[in-house]
Structure formats: C-alpha cells, structure tokens
Amino acid sequence: MLKRNCVTVIVLSLAVLGYILRYNHIINHLIGYDEMMKLNDRRDAPPYKKLSQEQFIMLGHAEAPAVTSYKFFSNNKSSKKIRIAIFGSSIEAGSETQAGYDIASLLQDRFNKASIQDVEVINFADVGYGLQQAYLLWNYLGRYYNLDYVVLPIITFDQVLDRDCSFTGRYDFYGPIHARYVLKGNQLKLIPVVGRSRFIAAKIYNRMLPLFRYVRYDKSLPRFLRVLLPSNFHNKINPFYYYRGTTKEELLLINSKMIKDITNQVDNLVVIIAPEQADRLRKAIDAPNNYILESKVSKLTPCFLYYG
C-alpha cells in the first residue's frame, strides 16, 4: 500500500511539473512576451499627459504615431474651423506608410490643395485598435475636441474575435491587454483590466490561476486550458464565454450601442463598413446624422477608407 501511494505521489508530481513546464513554455512564446518583460513598471506610463495612467492601462497602448495625431492639437478650436476626426487601427494610423501618408494627412492635403483652409483633420487611430478601443479613446479624449465630423471605420464583425471579443490583440498575444465592453441585459458594461500598470495587468491576465472576469468575458481559450490541448486547438473559442450567440450577433449589438452613443454626441458620424454588413447596421442605427458607407476594397482590408 505504501509503495502504491508513493507511486501515485510521484506520478501526480510529475504531472503537475509537466503542466507547469508546458504552461511556462506557452506563455514565454506568446507574441509580445519579450517586449512586456523589458517594459517593467518604471517605464510603463502614458507617453503624454492627455491620458491618465488608468486610461492608458484600459486602452492597452496609445502610441498615436501619425503626424496628424490628436496629441498635436488643442482641445479648443476656432469657431471658424471644421474638425474631422478619423478613428481606426493601423491602416488609418498610417503605420504601414511613411510619415505624412496616413489617411488624415492625405485628406488634410486634399483640403489644402483645394485652398480650403478652415478644415482640420485629426487622427485618433492607433495600431491594433478594434472598435472598442476606439470607443474608449472617444470617451477619454475624442469627445472633448469639439469635433464636427467623426469617421469610424469598422473591421467586419467576423474578423474581430481577438480585438473586440477579447482583452488581447489576438489569441496568441501576451500583452499589453485592454479593457472591453460586454452586454449586460440591454446595456453595455465595461470590464476593466486589473493592475496598476500595463506590465502588471499582463502578468495577472496570463497567470496560471486567472481572474473570473478573464475566464467569463474573453472569447479566447483560457491559458490554463491551452496547456491541456495541442497547439492547433489554441485558437478555439472559450467554452465558458458569457455570450452563447454568434460573434456577429454579439458585435452587432455592442457596436450599434457604441455607435449610437457617439451619434448622440456629434453633429455628423460617418461609419465605413463591409457591404454585407452595412444593411444590418443601418437597421440597428436610425439617425439623420449617421452616414453608413460601404467599403469597396478587397476582403483583406474591409475597414479601409475607400467607399462608394
């Protein structure tokens, strides 16, 4: 009996050790792990003072790389000026182009060449942002800029599983993580991240014993389950996820509520979306100052600013 108990203890110990080793291997090989380890608390602060530390953590990141970035504009504007704001991700931020070739810069250049001097185009886009991070940035900063037009490109609902249904940029991403909105009855509820810095928040999100909010409200498969499954299953949907409908259904409800909120606060809101989803959004949002335009580019970049 004693021998059998010893064997059981040894087998269980080896199983636990194997689990821990595989867990650490998975975590250490996630995208962004090395960068977050270099970050540490001391250097983990907002790049400029327009954002608080808490807002910076909720957004996950806020580099504002464009030369037309909001960080170069005052909240106040001349009564003679018309302000156009462009929200979005890397395509709108211009991270794939040289400086001065982001969408906002090109649009501003069009106005300048046409001798239209009373228009300012401001870029609120950032790399990797989904609609939820754009909406957070709108709440934190955008609504204080006296904007006349807001342009909001939306990635198609079935392509934002990681950005808008998760706390990470993608399922194999370590961090930084960001807050997200979920449905609570007929209302939106913000689920904040936990941690005094982005470095700490990412460590808490990726730890072996996760917080309930990350298991319940993240559509990505929890880290602790990935240890038990082959790597080709790591992109599967979390079985504990709070919403039982499809991603398209959930995001249509969430997105329409966020867009309605922005619509109620600006004079004009332009939404650019893939043609197959434009009609659904029009039915969900009925407002005279909301213009839903259909993207005309390939399915690889349906959020881009070409439209008909």
Short mmCIF file of C-alpha atoms in Angstrom, two decimals:
data_model
loop_
_atom_site.label_atom_id
_atom_site.label_comp_id
_atom_site.label_asym_id
_atom_site.label_seq_id
_atom_site.Cartn_x
_atom_site.Cartn_y
_atom_site.Cartn_z
CA MET A 1 0.00 0.00 0.00
CA LEU A 2 2.82 2.37 0.91
CA LYS A 3 4.58 1.59 -2.35
CA ARG A 4 1.39 2.28 -4.32
CA ASN A 5 0.92 5.62 -2.53
CA CYS A 6 4.49 6.60 -3.30
CA VAL A 7 4.00 5.79 -6.97
CA THR A 8 0.78 7.86 -7.01
CA VAL A 9 2.53 10.82 -5.43
CA ILE A 10 5.42 10.57 -7.91
CA VAL A 11 3.06 10.34 -10.91
CA LEU A 12 0.98 13.30 -9.71
CA SER A 13 4.12 15.33 -9.00
CA LEU A 14 5.44 14.64 -12.48
CA ALA A 15 2.06 15.56 -13.98
CA VAL A 16 1.99 18.86 -12.08
CA LEU A 17 5.62 19.57 -13.04
CA GLY A 18 4.84 18.78 -16.68
CA TYR A 19 1.81 21.08 -16.57
CA ILE A 20 3.85 23.95 -15.11
CA LEU A 21 6.67 23.49 -17.63
CA ARG A 22 4.26 23.43 -20.59
CA TYR A 23 2.38 26.42 -19.20
CA ASN A 24 5.59 28.43 -18.90
CA HIS A 25 6.63 27.34 -22.40
CA ILE A 26 3.33 28.53 -23.89
CA ILE A 27 3.42 31.86 -22.03
CA ASN A 28 7.07 32.54 -22.85
CA HIS A 29 6.43 32.03 -26.56
CA LEU A 30 3.39 34.30 -26.86
CA ILE A 31 3.76 37.30 -29.15
CA GLY A 32 4.84 40.36 -27.21
CA TYR A 33 6.16 38.46 -24.18
CA ASP A 34 9.76 39.65 -24.51
CA GLU A 35 8.68 43.27 -25.08
CA MET A 36 6.46 43.27 -21.99
CA MET A 37 9.23 41.75 -19.86
CA LYS A 38 11.52 44.62 -20.89
CA LEU A 39 8.84 47.18 -20.07
CA ASN A 40 8.64 46.87 -16.25
CA ASP A 41 6.72 49.25 -14.01
CA ARG A 42 9.14 52.19 -14.00
CA ARG A 43 8.82 52.91 -17.73
CA ASP A 44 5.17 51.94 -18.06
CA ALA A 45 3.47 55.34 -18.18
CA PRO A 46 1.38 57.29 -20.73
CA PRO A 47 3.53 58.83 -23.48
CA TYR A 48 1.86 62.23 -22.95
CA LYS A 49 -0.27 63.82 -20.28
CA LYS A 50 -3.59 63.91 -22.15
CA LEU A 51 -4.22 60.38 -20.86
CA SER A 52 -4.20 59.33 -17.22
CA GLN A 53 -2.34 56.23 -16.08
CA GLU A 54 -5.65 54.39 -15.60
CA GLN A 55 -6.88 55.33 -19.09
CA PHE A 56 -3.56 54.24 -20.58
CA ILE A 57 -3.91 50.82 -18.92
CA MET A 58 -7.52 50.43 -20.08
CA LEU A 59 -6.53 51.22 -23.69
CA GLY A 60 -3.60 48.83 -23.62
CA HIS A 61 -1.47 51.21 -25.65
CA ALA A 62 -1.72 54.69 -27.15
CA GLU A 63 1.26 55.48 -29.34
CA ALA A 64 -0.61 57.89 -31.67
CA PRO A 65 2.04 57.51 -34.39
CA ALA A 66 0.57 59.77 -37.09
CA VAL A 67 1.91 63.27 -37.75
CA THR A 68 -1.74 64.38 -37.63
CA SER A 69 -2.23 62.80 -34.19
CA TYR A 70 -4.54 64.33 -31.60
CA LYS A 71 -1.54 64.85 -29.34
CA PHE A 72 -0.55 67.81 -31.55
CA PHE A 73 -3.95 69.52 -31.29
CA SER A 74 -5.53 71.54 -28.52
CA ASN A 75 -8.94 70.57 -27.22
CA ASN A 76 -10.12 74.06 -28.09
CA LYS A 77 -10.72 75.14 -31.65
CA SER A 78 -11.55 78.31 -33.50
CA SER A 79 -15.23 78.83 -34.26
CA LYS A 80 -14.22 79.22 -37.89
CA LYS A 81 -12.66 75.77 -38.06
CA ILE A 82 -14.31 72.47 -39.03
CA ARG A 83 -12.77 69.47 -37.35
CA ILE A 84 -12.79 65.97 -38.84
CA ALA A 85 -11.60 63.08 -36.66
CA ILE A 86 -10.58 59.68 -38.01
CA PHE A 87 -10.59 56.70 -35.67
CA GLY A 88 -9.39 53.22 -36.54
CA SER A 89 -6.44 50.83 -36.46
CA SER A 90 -3.03 50.60 -38.15
CA ILE A 91 -4.38 51.26 -41.66
CA GLU A 92 -5.86 54.59 -40.59
CA ALA A 93 -2.95 55.34 -38.25
CA GLY A 94 -0.56 55.03 -41.19
CA SER A 95 1.82 52.59 -39.53
CA GLU A 96 2.41 50.84 -42.88
CA THR A 97 3.38 54.10 -44.61
CA GLN A 98 5.96 56.84 -44.36
CA ALA A 99 5.31 59.82 -42.12
CA GLY A 100 2.76 62.14 -43.63
CA TYR A 101 1.00 59.46 -45.66
CA ASP A 102 -1.62 58.41 -43.15
CA ILE A 103 -5.26 58.87 -44.18
CA ALA A 104 -5.73 62.02 -42.13
CA SER A 105 -2.62 63.63 -43.63
CA LEU A 106 -3.70 62.80 -47.18
CA LEU A 107 -7.18 64.15 -46.53
CA GLN A 108 -5.77 67.32 -44.99
CA ASP A 109 -3.53 67.72 -48.03
CA ARG A 110 -6.57 67.48 -50.32
CA PHE A 111 -8.25 70.33 -48.46
CA ASN A 112 -5.06 72.43 -48.52
CA LYS A 113 -4.59 71.95 -52.26
CA ALA A 114 -8.20 72.96 -52.80
CA SER A 115 -7.48 76.15 -50.81
CA ILE A 116 -9.92 75.09 -48.10
CA GLN A 117 -8.18 76.47 -45.03
CA ASP A 118 -10.91 76.13 -42.41
CA VAL A 119 -10.70 72.32 -42.01
CA GLU A 120 -8.57 70.38 -39.51
CA VAL A 121 -8.22 66.61 -39.87
CA ILE A 122 -7.19 64.87 -36.64
CA ASN A 123 -6.01 61.26 -36.41
CA PHE A 124 -7.25 59.22 -33.43
CA ALA A 125 -6.30 55.84 -34.95
CA ASP A 126 -3.77 53.50 -33.39
CA VAL A 127 -2.10 50.22 -34.28
CA GLY A 128 -4.15 47.14 -33.45
CA TYR A 129 -7.19 49.01 -32.20
CA GLY A 130 -10.61 47.45 -32.53
CA LEU A 131 -13.84 49.41 -32.31
CA GLN A 132 -13.94 49.02 -28.53
CA GLN A 133 -10.55 50.65 -28.02
CA ALA A 134 -11.56 53.39 -30.46
CA TYR A 135 -14.73 53.91 -28.41
CA LEU A 136 -12.69 54.07 -25.21
CA LEU A 137 -10.41 56.68 -26.78
CA TRP A 138 -13.50 58.60 -27.89
CA ASN A 139 -14.74 58.65 -24.29
CA TYR A 140 -11.35 59.53 -22.84
CA LEU A 141 -10.33 62.22 -25.34
CA GLY A 142 -12.26 62.46 -28.60
CA ARG A 143 -15.48 63.93 -27.26
CA TYR A 144 -13.57 66.87 -25.76
CA TYR A 145 -12.11 68.05 -29.08
CA ASN A 146 -15.22 69.85 -30.41
CA LEU A 147 -15.39 67.57 -33.44
CA ASP A 148 -17.78 68.32 -36.32
CA TYR A 149 -17.30 65.01 -38.16
CA VAL A 150 -16.22 61.64 -36.80
CA VAL A 151 -15.13 58.93 -39.26
CA LEU A 152 -15.31 55.43 -37.85
CA PRO A 153 -14.08 52.53 -40.00
CA ILE A 154 -15.21 49.13 -38.69
CA ILE A 155 -13.49 45.82 -39.39
CA THR A 156 -16.11 43.26 -40.36
CA PHE A 157 -17.82 41.65 -37.38
CA ASP A 158 -16.46 38.17 -38.13
CA GLN A 159 -12.83 39.37 -38.15
CA VAL A 160 -12.59 40.98 -34.72
CA LEU A 161 -12.74 37.94 -32.47
CA ASP A 162 -9.43 38.85 -30.84
CA ARG A 163 -9.71 42.63 -30.88
CA ASP A 164 -13.27 43.21 -29.70
CA CYS A 165 -14.23 39.93 -28.01
CA SER A 166 -11.03 39.58 -26.02
CA PHE A 167 -8.73 41.52 -23.72
CA THR A 168 -5.76 40.92 -26.05
CA GLY A 169 -4.94 41.94 -29.60
CA ARG A 170 -5.02 38.29 -30.73
CA TYR A 171 -5.31 34.85 -29.14
CA ASP A 172 -1.53 34.21 -29.18
CA PHE A 173 -0.64 37.64 -27.79
CA TYR A 174 0.83 38.18 -24.31
CA GLY A 175 0.14 41.87 -23.90
CA PRO A 176 -0.48 44.65 -23.30
CA ILE A 177 -4.12 43.83 -22.67
CA HIS A 178 -7.05 46.23 -22.84
CA ALA A 179 -10.49 46.69 -21.29
CA ARG A 180 -13.57 45.61 -23.24
CA TYR A 181 -17.33 46.05 -23.29
CA VAL A 182 -19.85 43.25 -22.85
CA LEU A 183 -23.63 43.09 -22.91
CA LYS A 184 -25.40 43.33 -19.57
CA GLY A 185 -29.08 42.97 -20.35
CA ASN A 186 -29.81 45.77 -22.79
CA GLN A 187 -26.85 47.87 -21.68
CA LEU A 188 -23.11 47.96 -22.21
CA LYS A 189 -20.84 47.12 -19.31
CA LEU A 190 -17.14 47.95 -19.27
CA ILE A 191 -14.94 45.15 -17.95
CA PRO A 192 -11.71 46.85 -16.83
CA VAL A 193 -8.32 45.19 -16.67
CA VAL A 194 -6.68 44.64 -13.29
CA GLY A 195 -3.25 46.02 -12.44
CA ARG A 196 -1.52 49.28 -11.56
CA SER A 197 0.44 49.22 -14.83
CA ARG A 198 0.23 47.51 -18.21
CA PHE A 199 3.15 45.29 -17.16
CA ILE A 200 1.34 44.07 -14.04
CA ALA A 201 -2.01 43.82 -15.88
CA ALA A 202 -0.48 41.50 -18.48
CA LYS A 203 1.09 39.31 -15.78
CA ILE A 204 -2.26 38.99 -13.98
CA TYR A 205 -4.10 38.18 -17.21
CA ASN A 206 -1.59 35.47 -18.14
CA ARG A 207 -1.16 33.84 -14.76
CA MET A 208 -1.96 30.17 -14.19
CA LEU A 209 -4.97 30.85 -11.96
CA PRO A 210 -6.93 33.50 -13.93
CA LEU A 211 -9.41 36.02 -12.57
CA PHE A 212 -13.07 35.20 -13.12
CA ARG A 213 -13.60 38.18 -15.47
CA TYR A 214 -10.98 36.86 -17.89
CA VAL A 215 -12.49 33.39 -17.97
CA ARG A 216 -16.06 34.67 -18.30
CA TYR A 217 -15.67 37.61 -20.70
CA ASP A 218 -12.81 36.64 -23.00
CA LYS A 219 -13.75 34.64 -26.09
CA SER A 220 -10.19 33.37 -26.49
CA LEU A 221 -9.44 29.98 -24.97
CA PRO A 222 -8.15 30.45 -21.39
CA ARG A 223 -4.44 29.91 -20.89
CA PHE A 224 -4.92 27.09 -18.39
CA LEU A 225 -6.91 25.08 -20.97
CA ARG A 226 -4.30 25.56 -23.67
CA VAL A 227 -1.83 23.55 -21.61
CA LEU A 228 -4.10 20.51 -21.93
CA LEU A 229 -4.65 20.85 -25.69
CA PRO A 230 -2.42 20.62 -28.79
CA SER A 231 -1.28 23.97 -30.19
CA ASN A 232 -3.61 23.72 -33.20
CA PHE A 233 -6.54 23.99 -30.76
CA HIS A 234 -5.31 27.15 -29.05
CA ASN A 235 -7.36 29.44 -31.29
CA LYS A 236 -10.64 27.78 -30.32
CA ILE A 237 -13.48 29.60 -28.56
CA ASN A 238 -13.64 29.68 -24.77
CA PRO A 239 -16.35 27.24 -23.55
CA PHE A 240 -17.01 29.45 -20.50
CA TYR A 241 -17.73 32.59 -22.55
CA TYR A 242 -20.70 34.60 -21.31
CA TYR A 243 -22.45 35.07 -24.68
CA ARG A 244 -23.95 31.99 -26.32
CA GLY A 245 -24.87 33.53 -29.67
CA THR A 246 -22.55 34.10 -32.61
CA THR A 247 -19.75 36.65 -32.66
CA LYS A 248 -21.58 38.58 -35.39
CA GLU A 249 -24.72 38.82 -33.24
CA GLU A 250 -22.82 39.95 -30.15
CA LEU A 251 -20.75 42.54 -32.01
CA LEU A 252 -23.73 43.92 -33.90
CA LEU A 253 -25.44 44.63 -30.57
CA ILE A 254 -22.32 46.03 -28.91
CA ASN A 255 -21.16 48.06 -31.91
CA SER A 256 -24.57 49.56 -32.59
CA LYS A 257 -24.84 50.75 -28.98
CA MET A 258 -21.39 52.33 -29.07
CA ILE A 259 -22.10 53.98 -32.42
CA LYS A 260 -25.45 55.28 -31.20
CA ASP A 261 -23.73 56.85 -28.21
CA ILE A 262 -21.21 58.66 -30.42
CA THR A 263 -24.00 59.67 -32.82
CA ASN A 264 -25.84 61.39 -29.97
CA GLN A 265 -22.77 63.49 -29.15
CA VAL A 266 -21.55 64.69 -32.56
CA ASP A 267 -23.07 66.60 -35.45
CA ASN A 268 -22.07 64.01 -38.05
CA LEU A 269 -20.84 60.43 -37.78
CA VAL A 270 -19.55 58.54 -40.82
CA VAL A 271 -19.29 54.76 -40.45
CA ILE A 272 -17.46 52.73 -43.09
CA ILE A 273 -18.14 49.01 -43.15
CA ALA A 274 -18.12 45.99 -45.46
CA PRO A 275 -21.16 45.86 -47.81
CA GLU A 276 -22.55 42.59 -46.45
CA GLN A 277 -22.96 44.13 -43.00
CA ALA A 278 -23.96 47.69 -43.88
CA ASP A 279 -27.70 46.94 -44.09
CA ARG A 280 -27.73 45.26 -40.68
CA LEU A 281 -26.05 48.27 -39.14
CA ARG A 282 -28.45 50.69 -40.84
CA LYS A 283 -31.38 48.82 -39.36
CA ALA A 284 -29.79 48.87 -35.90
CA ILE A 285 -28.95 52.59 -36.07
CA ASP A 286 -31.50 55.03 -37.45
CA ALA A 287 -30.29 58.63 -37.08
CA PRO A 288 -30.24 61.51 -39.58
CA ASN A 289 -26.66 62.45 -38.71
CA ASN A 290 -25.31 58.90 -39.12
CA TYR A 291 -23.91 58.04 -42.55
CA ILE A 292 -23.15 54.35 -43.13
CA LEU A 293 -20.94 53.90 -46.20
CA GLU A 294 -19.92 50.64 -47.83
CA SER A 295 -16.25 49.79 -48.23
CA LYS A 296 -15.21 48.83 -51.78
CA VAL A 297 -11.85 47.23 -51.16
CA SER A 298 -10.97 43.56 -51.00
CA LYS A 299 -11.99 41.38 -48.05
CA LEU A 300 -8.42 41.61 -46.74
CA THR A 301 -8.87 45.25 -45.79
CA PRO A 302 -12.63 45.90 -45.47
CA CYS A 303 -12.08 48.68 -42.93
CA PHE A 304 -10.17 50.91 -45.33
CA LEU A 305 -11.47 54.33 -46.33
CA TYR A 306 -12.43 53.64 -49.94
CA TYR A 307 -16.16 53.67 -50.34
CA GLY A 308 -18.99 54.27 -52.79
#
